[in-house]
XYZ file of C-alpha atoms in Angstrom:
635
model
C -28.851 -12.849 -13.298
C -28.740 -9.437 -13.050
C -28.373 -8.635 -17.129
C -31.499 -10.706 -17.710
C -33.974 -7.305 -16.666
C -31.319 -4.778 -18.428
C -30.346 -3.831 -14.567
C -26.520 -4.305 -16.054
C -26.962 -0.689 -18.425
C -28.958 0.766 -15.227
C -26.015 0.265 -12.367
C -23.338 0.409 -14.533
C -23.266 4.106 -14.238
C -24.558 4.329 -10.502
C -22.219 3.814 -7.730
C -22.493 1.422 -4.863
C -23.366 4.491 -2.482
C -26.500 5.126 -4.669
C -28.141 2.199 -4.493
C -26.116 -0.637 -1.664
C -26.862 -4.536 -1.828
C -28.264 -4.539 -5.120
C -24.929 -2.031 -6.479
C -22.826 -4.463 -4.116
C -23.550 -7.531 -6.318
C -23.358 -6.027 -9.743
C -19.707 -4.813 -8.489
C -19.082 -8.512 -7.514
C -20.626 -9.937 -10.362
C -18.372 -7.578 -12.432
C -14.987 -8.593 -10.575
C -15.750 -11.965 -10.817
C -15.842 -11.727 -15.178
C -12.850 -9.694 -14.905
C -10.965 -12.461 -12.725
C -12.486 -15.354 -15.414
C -10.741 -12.998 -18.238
C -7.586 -12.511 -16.897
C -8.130 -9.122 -16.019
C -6.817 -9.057 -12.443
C -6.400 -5.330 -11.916
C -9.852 -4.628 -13.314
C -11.309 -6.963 -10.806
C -9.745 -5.132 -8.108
C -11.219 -2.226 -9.025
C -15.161 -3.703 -9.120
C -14.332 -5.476 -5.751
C -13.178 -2.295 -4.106
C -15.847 -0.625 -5.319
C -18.238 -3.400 -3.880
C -17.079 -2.995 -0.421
C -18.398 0.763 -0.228
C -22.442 1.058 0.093
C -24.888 3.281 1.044
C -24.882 2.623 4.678
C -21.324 3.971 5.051
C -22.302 6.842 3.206
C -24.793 7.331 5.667
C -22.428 6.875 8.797
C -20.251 9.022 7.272
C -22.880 12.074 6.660
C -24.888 11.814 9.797
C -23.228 14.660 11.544
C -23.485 17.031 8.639
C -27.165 15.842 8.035
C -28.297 17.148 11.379
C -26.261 20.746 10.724
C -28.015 20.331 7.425
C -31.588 20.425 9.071
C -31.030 23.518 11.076
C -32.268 26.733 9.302
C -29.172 29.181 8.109
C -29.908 32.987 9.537
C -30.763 33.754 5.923
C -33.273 31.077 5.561
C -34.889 32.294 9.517
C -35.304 35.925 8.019
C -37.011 35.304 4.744
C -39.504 33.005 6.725
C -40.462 36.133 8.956
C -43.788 37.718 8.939
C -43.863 41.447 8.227
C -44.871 41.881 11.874
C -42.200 39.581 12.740
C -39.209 41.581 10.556
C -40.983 44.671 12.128
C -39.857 43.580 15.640
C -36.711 42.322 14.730
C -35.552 45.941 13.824
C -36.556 47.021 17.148
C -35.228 44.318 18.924
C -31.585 43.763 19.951
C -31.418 40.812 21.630
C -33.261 39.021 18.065
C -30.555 41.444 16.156
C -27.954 39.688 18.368
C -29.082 36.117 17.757
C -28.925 36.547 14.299
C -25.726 37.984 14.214
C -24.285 35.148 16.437
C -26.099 32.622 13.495
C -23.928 34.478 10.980
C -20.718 34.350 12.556
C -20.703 31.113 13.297
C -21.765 30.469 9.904
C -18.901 32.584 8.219
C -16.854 29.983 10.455
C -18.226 26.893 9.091
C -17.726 28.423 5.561
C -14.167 26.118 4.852
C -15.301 23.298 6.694
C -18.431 23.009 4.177
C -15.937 22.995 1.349
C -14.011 20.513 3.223
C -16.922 17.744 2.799
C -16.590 17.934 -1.042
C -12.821 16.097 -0.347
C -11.586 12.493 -0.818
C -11.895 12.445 3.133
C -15.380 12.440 3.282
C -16.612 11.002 -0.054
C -16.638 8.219 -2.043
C -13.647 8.338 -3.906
C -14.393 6.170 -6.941
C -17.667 7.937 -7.617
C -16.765 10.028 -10.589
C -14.401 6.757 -12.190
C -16.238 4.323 -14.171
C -13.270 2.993 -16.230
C -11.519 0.341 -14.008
C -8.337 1.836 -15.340
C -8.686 4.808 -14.168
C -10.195 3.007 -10.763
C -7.319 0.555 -10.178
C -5.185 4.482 -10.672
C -7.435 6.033 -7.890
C -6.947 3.080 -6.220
C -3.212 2.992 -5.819
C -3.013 7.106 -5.806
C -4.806 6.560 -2.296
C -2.991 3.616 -1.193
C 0.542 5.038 -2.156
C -0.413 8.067 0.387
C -1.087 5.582 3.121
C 1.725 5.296 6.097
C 4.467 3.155 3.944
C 4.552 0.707 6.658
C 1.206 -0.394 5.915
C 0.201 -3.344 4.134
C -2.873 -3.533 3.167
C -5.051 -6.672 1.993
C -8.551 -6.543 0.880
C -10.397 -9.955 1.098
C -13.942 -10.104 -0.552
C -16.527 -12.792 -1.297
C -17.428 -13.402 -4.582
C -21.178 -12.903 -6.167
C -23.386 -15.940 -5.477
C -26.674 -15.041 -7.544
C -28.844 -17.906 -5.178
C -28.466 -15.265 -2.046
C -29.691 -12.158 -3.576
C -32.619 -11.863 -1.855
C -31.676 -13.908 0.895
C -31.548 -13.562 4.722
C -27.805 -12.661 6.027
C -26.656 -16.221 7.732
C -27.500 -18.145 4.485
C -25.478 -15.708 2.932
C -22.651 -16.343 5.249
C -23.275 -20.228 5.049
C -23.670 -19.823 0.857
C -20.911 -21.225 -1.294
C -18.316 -18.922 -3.246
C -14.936 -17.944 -3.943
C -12.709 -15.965 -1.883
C -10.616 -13.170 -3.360
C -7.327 -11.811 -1.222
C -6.158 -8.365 -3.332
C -2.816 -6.740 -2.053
C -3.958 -3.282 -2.234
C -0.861 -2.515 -0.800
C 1.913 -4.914 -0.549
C 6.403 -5.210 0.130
C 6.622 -3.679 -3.767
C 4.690 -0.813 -3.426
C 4.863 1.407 -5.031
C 6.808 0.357 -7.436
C 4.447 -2.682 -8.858
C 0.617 -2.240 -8.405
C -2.310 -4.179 -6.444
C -2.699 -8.008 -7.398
C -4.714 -10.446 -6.355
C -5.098 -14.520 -5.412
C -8.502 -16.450 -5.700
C -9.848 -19.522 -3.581
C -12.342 -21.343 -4.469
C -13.140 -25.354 -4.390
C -12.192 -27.661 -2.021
C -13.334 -27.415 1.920
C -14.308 -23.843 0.960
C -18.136 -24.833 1.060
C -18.035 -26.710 3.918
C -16.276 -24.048 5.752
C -18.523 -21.198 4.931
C -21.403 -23.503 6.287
C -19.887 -24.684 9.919
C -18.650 -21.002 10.526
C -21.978 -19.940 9.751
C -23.288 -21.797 12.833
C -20.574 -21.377 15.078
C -22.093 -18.766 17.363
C -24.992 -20.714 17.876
C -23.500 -24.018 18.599
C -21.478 -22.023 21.149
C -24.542 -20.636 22.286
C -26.490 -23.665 22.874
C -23.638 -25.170 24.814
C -23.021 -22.360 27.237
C -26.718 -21.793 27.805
C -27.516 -23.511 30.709
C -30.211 -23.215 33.854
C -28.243 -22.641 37.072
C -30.228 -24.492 39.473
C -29.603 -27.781 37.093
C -25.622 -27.188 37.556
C -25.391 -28.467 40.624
C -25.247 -32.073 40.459
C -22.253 -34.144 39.353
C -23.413 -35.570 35.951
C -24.998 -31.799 34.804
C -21.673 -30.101 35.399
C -19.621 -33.145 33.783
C -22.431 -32.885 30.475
C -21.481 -29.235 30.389
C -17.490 -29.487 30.141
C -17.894 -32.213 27.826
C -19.903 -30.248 25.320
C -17.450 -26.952 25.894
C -14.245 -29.282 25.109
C -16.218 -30.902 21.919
C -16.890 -27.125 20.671
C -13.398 -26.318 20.844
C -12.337 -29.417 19.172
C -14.596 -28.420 16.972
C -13.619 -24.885 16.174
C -9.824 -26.098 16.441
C -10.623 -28.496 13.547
C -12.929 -25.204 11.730
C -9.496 -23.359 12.022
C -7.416 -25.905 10.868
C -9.300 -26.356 7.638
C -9.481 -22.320 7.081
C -5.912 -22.342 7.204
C -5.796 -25.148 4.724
C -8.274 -23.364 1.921
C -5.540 -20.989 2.290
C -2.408 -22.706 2.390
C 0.439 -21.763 0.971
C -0.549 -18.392 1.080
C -0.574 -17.399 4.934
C 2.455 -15.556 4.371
C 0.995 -12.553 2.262
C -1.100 -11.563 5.693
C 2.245 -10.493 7.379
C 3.398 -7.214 7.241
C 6.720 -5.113 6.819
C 9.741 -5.773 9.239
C 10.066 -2.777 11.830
C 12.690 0.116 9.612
C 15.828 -0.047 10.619
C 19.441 -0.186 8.831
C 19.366 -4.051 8.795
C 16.461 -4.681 7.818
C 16.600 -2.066 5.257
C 20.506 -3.856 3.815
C 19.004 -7.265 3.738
C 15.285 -6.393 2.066
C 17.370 -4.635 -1.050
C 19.736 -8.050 -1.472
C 16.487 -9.900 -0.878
C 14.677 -7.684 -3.886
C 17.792 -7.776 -5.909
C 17.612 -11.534 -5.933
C 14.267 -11.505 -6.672
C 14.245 -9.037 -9.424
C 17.243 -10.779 -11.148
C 15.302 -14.092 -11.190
C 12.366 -12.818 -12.511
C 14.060 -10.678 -15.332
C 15.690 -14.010 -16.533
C 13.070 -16.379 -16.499
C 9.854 -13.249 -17.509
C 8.122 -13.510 -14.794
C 5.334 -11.662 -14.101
C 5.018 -8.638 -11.844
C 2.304 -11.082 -10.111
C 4.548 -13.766 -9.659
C 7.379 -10.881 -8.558
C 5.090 -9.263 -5.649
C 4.623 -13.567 -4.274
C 8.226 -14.550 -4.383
C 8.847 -11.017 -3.034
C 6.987 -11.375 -0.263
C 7.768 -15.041 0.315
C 11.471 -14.175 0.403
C 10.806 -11.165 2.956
C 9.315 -13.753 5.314
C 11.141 -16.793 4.683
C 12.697 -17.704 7.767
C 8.911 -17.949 9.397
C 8.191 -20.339 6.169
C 8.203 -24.259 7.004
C 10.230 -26.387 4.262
C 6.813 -27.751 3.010
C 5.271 -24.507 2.738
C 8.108 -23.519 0.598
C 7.640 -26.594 -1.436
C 3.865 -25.335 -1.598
C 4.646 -21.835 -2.623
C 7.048 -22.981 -5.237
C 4.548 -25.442 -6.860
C 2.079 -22.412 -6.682
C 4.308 -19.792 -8.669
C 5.334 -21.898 -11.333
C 5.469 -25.302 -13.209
C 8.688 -25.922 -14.038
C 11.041 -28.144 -12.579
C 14.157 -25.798 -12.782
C 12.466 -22.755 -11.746
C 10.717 -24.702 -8.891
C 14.111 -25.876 -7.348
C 15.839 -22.703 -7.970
C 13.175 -20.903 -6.050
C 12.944 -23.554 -3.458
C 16.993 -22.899 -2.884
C 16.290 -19.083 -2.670
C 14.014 -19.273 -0.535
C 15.698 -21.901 2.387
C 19.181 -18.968 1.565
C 16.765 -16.259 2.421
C 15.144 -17.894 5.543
C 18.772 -18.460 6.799
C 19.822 -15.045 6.564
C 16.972 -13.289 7.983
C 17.626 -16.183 11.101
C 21.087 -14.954 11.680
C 19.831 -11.190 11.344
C 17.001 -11.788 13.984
C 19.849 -13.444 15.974
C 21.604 -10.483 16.074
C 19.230 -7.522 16.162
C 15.976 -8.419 18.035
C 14.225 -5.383 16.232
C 13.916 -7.332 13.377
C 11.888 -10.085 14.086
C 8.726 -7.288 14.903
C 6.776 -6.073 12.151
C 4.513 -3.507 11.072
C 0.646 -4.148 11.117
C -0.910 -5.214 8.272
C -4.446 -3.545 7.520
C -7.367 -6.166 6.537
C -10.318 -4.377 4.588
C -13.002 -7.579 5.651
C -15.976 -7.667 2.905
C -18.677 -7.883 5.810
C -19.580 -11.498 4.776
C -16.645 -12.780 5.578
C -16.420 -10.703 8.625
C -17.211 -13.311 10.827
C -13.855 -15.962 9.604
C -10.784 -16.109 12.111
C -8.282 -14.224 9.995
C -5.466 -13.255 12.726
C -5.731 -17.306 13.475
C -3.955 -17.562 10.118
C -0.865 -15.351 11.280
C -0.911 -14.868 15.071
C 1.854 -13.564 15.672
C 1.378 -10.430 13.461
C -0.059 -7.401 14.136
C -3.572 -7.115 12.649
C -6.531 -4.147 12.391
C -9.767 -4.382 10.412
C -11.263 -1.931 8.574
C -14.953 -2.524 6.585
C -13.855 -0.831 3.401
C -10.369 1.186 2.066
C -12.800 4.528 1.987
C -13.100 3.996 5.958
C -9.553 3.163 6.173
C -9.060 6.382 3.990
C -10.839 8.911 5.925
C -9.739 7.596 9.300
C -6.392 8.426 7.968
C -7.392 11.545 6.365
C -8.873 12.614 10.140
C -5.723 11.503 12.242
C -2.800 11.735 9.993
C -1.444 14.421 12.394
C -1.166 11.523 15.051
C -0.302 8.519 13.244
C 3.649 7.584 13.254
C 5.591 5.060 11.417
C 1.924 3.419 10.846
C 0.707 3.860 14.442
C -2.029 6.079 15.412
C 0.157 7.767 18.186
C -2.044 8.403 21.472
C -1.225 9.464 24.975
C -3.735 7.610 27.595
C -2.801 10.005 30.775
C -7.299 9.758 32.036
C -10.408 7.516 30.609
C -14.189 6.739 31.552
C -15.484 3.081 32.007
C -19.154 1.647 31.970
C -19.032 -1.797 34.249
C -21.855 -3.757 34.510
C -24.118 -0.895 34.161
C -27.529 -3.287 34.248
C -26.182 -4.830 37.581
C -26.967 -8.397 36.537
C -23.488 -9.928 35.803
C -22.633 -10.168 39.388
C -19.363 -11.952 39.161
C -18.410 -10.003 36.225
C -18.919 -6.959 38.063
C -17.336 -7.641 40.789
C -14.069 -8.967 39.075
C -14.119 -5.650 36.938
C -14.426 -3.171 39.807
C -12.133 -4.424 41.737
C -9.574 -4.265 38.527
C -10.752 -0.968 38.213
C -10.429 0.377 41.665
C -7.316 -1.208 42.167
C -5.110 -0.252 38.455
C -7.663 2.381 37.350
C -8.616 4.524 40.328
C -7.866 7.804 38.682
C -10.421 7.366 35.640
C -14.116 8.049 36.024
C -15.204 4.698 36.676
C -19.092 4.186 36.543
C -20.256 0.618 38.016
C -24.283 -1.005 38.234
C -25.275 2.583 37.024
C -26.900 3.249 33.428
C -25.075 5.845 31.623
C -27.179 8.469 29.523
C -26.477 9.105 26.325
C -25.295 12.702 27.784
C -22.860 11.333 29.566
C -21.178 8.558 27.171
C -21.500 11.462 24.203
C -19.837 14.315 26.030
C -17.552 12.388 28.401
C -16.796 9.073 27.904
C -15.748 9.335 24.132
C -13.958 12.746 24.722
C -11.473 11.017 27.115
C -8.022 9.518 26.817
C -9.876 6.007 26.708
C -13.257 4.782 26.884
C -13.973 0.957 28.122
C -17.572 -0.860 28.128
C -17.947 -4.147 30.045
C -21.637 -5.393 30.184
C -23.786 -6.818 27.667
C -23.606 -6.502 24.354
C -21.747 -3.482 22.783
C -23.503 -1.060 24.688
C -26.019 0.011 22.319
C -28.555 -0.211 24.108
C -27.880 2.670 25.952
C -26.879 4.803 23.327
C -28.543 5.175 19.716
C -25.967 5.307 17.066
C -26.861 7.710 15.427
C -25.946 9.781 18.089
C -22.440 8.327 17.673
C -22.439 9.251 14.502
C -23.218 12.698 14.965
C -20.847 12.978 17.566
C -16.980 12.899 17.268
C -15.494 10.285 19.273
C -11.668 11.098 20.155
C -11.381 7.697 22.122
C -9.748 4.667 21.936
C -12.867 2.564 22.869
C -13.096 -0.766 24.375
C -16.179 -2.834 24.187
C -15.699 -5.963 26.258
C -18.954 -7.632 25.370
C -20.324 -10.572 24.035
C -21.003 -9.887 20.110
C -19.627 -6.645 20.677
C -18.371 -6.073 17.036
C -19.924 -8.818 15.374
C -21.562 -7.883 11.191
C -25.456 -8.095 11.982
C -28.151 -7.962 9.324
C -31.532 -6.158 9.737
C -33.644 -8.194 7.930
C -33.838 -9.518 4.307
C -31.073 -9.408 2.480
C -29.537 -5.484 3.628
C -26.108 -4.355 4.223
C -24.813 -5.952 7.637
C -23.809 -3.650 10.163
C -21.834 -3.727 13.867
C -21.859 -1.079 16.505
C -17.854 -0.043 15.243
C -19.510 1.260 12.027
C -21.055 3.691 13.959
C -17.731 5.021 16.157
C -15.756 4.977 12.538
C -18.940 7.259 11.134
C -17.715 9.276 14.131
C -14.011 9.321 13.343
C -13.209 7.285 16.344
C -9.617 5.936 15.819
C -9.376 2.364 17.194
C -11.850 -0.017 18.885
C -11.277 -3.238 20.282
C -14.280 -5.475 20.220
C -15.602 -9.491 19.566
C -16.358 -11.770 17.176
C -19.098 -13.649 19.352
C -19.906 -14.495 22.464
C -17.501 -15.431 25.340
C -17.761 -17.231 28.992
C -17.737 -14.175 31.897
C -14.331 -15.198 33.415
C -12.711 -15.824 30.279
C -13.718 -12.336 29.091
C -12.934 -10.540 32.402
C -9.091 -12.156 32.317
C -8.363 -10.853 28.866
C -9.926 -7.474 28.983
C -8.008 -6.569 32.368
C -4.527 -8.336 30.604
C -5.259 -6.122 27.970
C -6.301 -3.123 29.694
C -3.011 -3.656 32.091
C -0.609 -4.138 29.288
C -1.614 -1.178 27.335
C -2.396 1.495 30.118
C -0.051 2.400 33.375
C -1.411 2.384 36.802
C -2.698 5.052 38.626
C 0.173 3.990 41.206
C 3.435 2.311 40.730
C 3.104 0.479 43.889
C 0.502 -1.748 42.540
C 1.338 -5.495 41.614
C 1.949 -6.120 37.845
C -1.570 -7.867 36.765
C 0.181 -10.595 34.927
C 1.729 -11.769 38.839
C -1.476 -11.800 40.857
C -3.381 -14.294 42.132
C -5.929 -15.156 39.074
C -7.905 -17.838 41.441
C -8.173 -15.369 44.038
C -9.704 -12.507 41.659
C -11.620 -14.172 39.413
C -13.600 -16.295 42.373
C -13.750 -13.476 44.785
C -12.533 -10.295 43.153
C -9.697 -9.951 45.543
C -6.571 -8.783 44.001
C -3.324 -10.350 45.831
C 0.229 -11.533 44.691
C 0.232 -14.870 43.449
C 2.847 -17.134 45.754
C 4.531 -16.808 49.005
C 7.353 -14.688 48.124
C 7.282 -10.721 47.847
C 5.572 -9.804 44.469
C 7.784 -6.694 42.964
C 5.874 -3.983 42.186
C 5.324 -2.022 39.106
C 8.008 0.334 40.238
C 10.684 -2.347 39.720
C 9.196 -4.226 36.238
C 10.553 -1.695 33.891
C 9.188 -4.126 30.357
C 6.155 -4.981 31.194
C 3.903 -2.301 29.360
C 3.522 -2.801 25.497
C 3.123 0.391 23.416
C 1.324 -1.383 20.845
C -2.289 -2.140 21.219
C -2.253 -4.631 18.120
C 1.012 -6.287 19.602
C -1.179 -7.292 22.763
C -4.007 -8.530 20.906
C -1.585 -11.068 19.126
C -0.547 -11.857 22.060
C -4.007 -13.059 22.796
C -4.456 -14.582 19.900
C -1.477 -17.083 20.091
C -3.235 -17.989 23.183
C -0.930 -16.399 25.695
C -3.778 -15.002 27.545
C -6.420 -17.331 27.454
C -5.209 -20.744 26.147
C -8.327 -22.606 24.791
C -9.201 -21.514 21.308
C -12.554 -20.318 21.468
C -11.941 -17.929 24.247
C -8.666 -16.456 22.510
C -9.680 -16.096 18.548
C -12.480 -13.812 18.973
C -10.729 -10.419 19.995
C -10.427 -8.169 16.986
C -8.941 -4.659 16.674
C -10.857 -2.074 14.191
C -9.701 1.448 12.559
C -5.924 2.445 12.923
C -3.436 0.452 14.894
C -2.787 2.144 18.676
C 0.401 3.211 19.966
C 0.431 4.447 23.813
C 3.592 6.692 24.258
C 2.295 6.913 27.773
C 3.772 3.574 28.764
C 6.406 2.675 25.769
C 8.725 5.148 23.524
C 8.180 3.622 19.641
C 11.642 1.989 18.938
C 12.682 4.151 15.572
């Protein structure tokens, strides 16, 4: 344990920034006591603390490193020989260099002052009390878009993986703590928090922690022993077992965390309705929980149950009830509350479609549970990930200006694309070009050609858009640290297998993914993978996707959705599906979707892609995109 060397009195005053792994499970060591006490707030406090380490403090400082190795004009003079200062006087064009330095410097004066803020720092440096953290805490969550909800999960310590690599630590045993940092009673009550621990829990952490290999081991196949009968029948036998398989995975995930799925949606879309109905609904609440003292725990649950009811199955009301208390009266009264609630929030959908759509709601992932299939729990809401609430912080802090009734509000009018730039995914490539050339003609579109880093640093992320399809994430042709030092003002899209995926670098170390280093670079949204995917799977959500979310160079084009999907994905030819006329884009007037998250739910509820495996791996990370280009926002 970690009090046994007196390393308890040494961290306890260091913050996770400092030091990283070895901070990161003192924090969780620390929220896991507070839990065991009773102390629910304090634990908060330790596990948002654990989330931030020294490799997003690094991300984060990259840019302001490199100014920080160039000499000032001060620092150039005083280095000067006297033979040196002697021909400076004499010298204008030196005299005019220097002055240059200066001015520039006098410019950069504020934005030095700048870095000291909450925007680029750790917030909970200076707080060692979790009092005064769990303060901080909801101080920066109450200035966060009201929409938002925003839930923290977080994996508790496990003392056998200290020093261990980072799959055993995925496949290692533990608790699993869901904190509403910011929740349907904010402000008003503060964070609180649910533990899950027990049950399938163990055996869930160890069959997700092999679920990119088993994938992997099925999909990896020679070509030239495909082409018999019995080879190709092997091969779709194995794929269908996997997705049993994960279906099964999925099923038992959303068991560990059964009743509770309904915390993970978010708030209904604001309008007058919604806004009538959510006071009677909090009225109710509060009046049953003055009589019977409940606590503001139990409140912020029933709350939120009540707020959601309608999408609640009778058992699952029966579940939440048996959950929130243990008496017989209370349990039936709450049961009856809730089936009143569900049928008034029915009738209300019924009658005003707007209120059926909600917000998104903002998951801060510890990075070791990174890898689970939270949207799978709640598919139809809107979901975006963020590593830590600092990240989610300072992304805010950076676009505030542009985000809207919780939307980071963006205008996609021209973008850049990298297809297949190592020319070895022929199909792939082909499929992609011609979806390029046909919706996308009007962006700079670079196919089978490796990009410099020149060109993806001062181009691709300073456009409207910026979309990878290739291998990978695209590293490889890019190092990230000159992302980071770069600012990225795209939405990016990296349609690659493992694109976004937490990888480790070694022993035990903080995990990282190639979105760590676009949010070091302020980039607002990215849409990226869990693991890896089948070429023609990939191809036919990224262009849905892309097609939803972006309007056509020309209106005269087919809607994607209505072409003929054989046709393109064997062949890349893009034609109308059927014999009849195919209306064009001039005369679908719904078919775009303003809201990026929207059409990755979409996705996940299999509407894209049916089959599991090829659906549940799309994630969206930083703030959730809104495209006024091709859809007005609806307040």
């Amino acid at each position: 344990m970690l009090e046994a060397g007196g390393e308890a009195d040494i961290l306890s005053s260091i913050t996770s920034s400092d030091v990283g792994p070895e901070a990161k499970e003192y924090n969780l060591l620390r929220a896991d006591e507070e839990y065991r006490n009773g102390n629910e707030e304090h634990s908060i406090f330790y596990q948002v603390k654990a989330q931030f380490q020294s490799t997003d403090l690094r991300y984060i400082t990259e840019a302001e490193h490199l100014e920080s190795q160039r000499p000032s004009s001060k620092e150039l003079l005083k280095a000067a020989s006297a033979e040196e200062k002697k021909d400076y006087k004499s010298n204008k064009f030196l005299r005019n260099i220097i002055k240059y330095l200066q001015q520039k410097e006098a410019e950069k004066a504020p934005a030095r002052q700048a870095e000291e803020s909450l925007e680029h720092l750790d917030f909970l440096e200076d707080v060692e009390n979790p009092v005064d953290g769990v303060a901080r805490i909801s101080d920066i969550c109450n200035r966060l878009p009201e929409e938002w909800c925003v839930l923290q999960v977080c994996k508790s310590f496990n003392p056998a993986t200290t020093y261990s690599v980072f799959n055993e630590i995925f496949a290692s045993d533990g608790a699993i703590y869901l904190s509403l940092l910011r929740h349907c009673r904010s402000p008003m009550i503060g964070p609180i928090c649910v533990r899950f621990a027990g049950g399938k829990m163990a055996d869930i952490f160890r069959e997700y922690s092999t679920l990119v290999e088993r994938f992997r081991r099925v999909v990896t196949v020679d070509p030239l022993n495909m082409k018999n009968k019995e080879a190709k029948q092997k091969y779709w036998q194995e794929l269908n077992a996997f997705d049993t398989f994960l279906q099964k995975l999925l099923a038992d995930f959303r068991e560990i965390i059964s009743p509770y799925s309904f915390l993970f949606f978010g708030k209904r879309y604001d309008c007058s309705a919604v806004q009538k109905q959510t006071k009677v609904v909090n009225c109710r609440v509060d009046d049953f929980c003055l009589v019977n003292q409940w606590s503001n725990h139990q409140r912020v649950l029933l709350s939120q149950a009540a707020l959601h009811a309608n999408r609640l199955s009778a058992a699952d009301m029966k579940l939440i009830c048996y959950e929130l208390t243990t008496s017989d009266n209370e349990i039936q009264a709450v049961y009856d509350m809730l089936k009143e609630c569900a049928s008034d929030w029915t009738q209300l959908e019924e009658r005003q479609e707007l209120v059926a759509r909600r917000f998104p709601t903002i998951l801060v992932v510890d990075e070791r549970l990174d890898h689970l299939h939270w949207e799978q729990l709640v598919t139809v809401q809107e979901f975006s990930r963020v590593k830590s609430l600092h990240c989610l912080w300072r992304l805010f802090q950076q676009h505030r200006s542009s985000i809207k009734h919780g939307y980071y509000t963006t205008n996609i009018k021209s973008g850049m694309s990298v297809i297949n730039p190592n020319a070895d995914l022929v199909n792939s490539g082909r499929r992609m070009r011609s979806f390029f050339e046909y919706w996308l003609k009007h962006w700079q579109n670079l196919f089978e050609t490796v990009p410099t880093e020149d060109l993806l640093v001062k181009r691709a992320y300073q456009a409207d858009c910026f979309v990878y399809a290739g291998h990978g994430s695209g590293l490889q042709y890019v190092h990230g640290r000159q992302i980071c030092r770069s600012k990225v003002r795209s939405v990016v899209f990296l349609f690659g297998c493992d694109s976004t995926r937490m990888l480790g670098t070694g022993l035990y170390s903080a995990l990282y993914g190639a979105h760590d280093y676009y949010h070091g670079a302020l980039c607002p949204s990215i849409v990226g993978t869990l693991m890896p995917a089948l070429d023609g799977n990939m191809d036919t959500v990224s262009v849905t996707v892309l097609s939803l979310w972006i309007a056509p160079s020309d209106k005269k084009v087919i809607p994607w959705t209505q072409i003929d999907n054989v046709s393109w994905l064997k062949t890349g030819v893009v034609k109308g599906s059927g014999d009849n006329p195919t209306p064009s884009m001039e005369q679908e007037h719904n078919y775009h979707l303003g809201s990026l998250c929207s059409i990755l739910s979409l996705v996940q509820q299999g509407k894209v892609e049916p089959l599991v495996y090829n659906c549940c791996i799309y994630v969206c990370r930083g703030l959730p995109a809104w495209n006024l280009a091709v859809e007005k926002m609806p307040f």
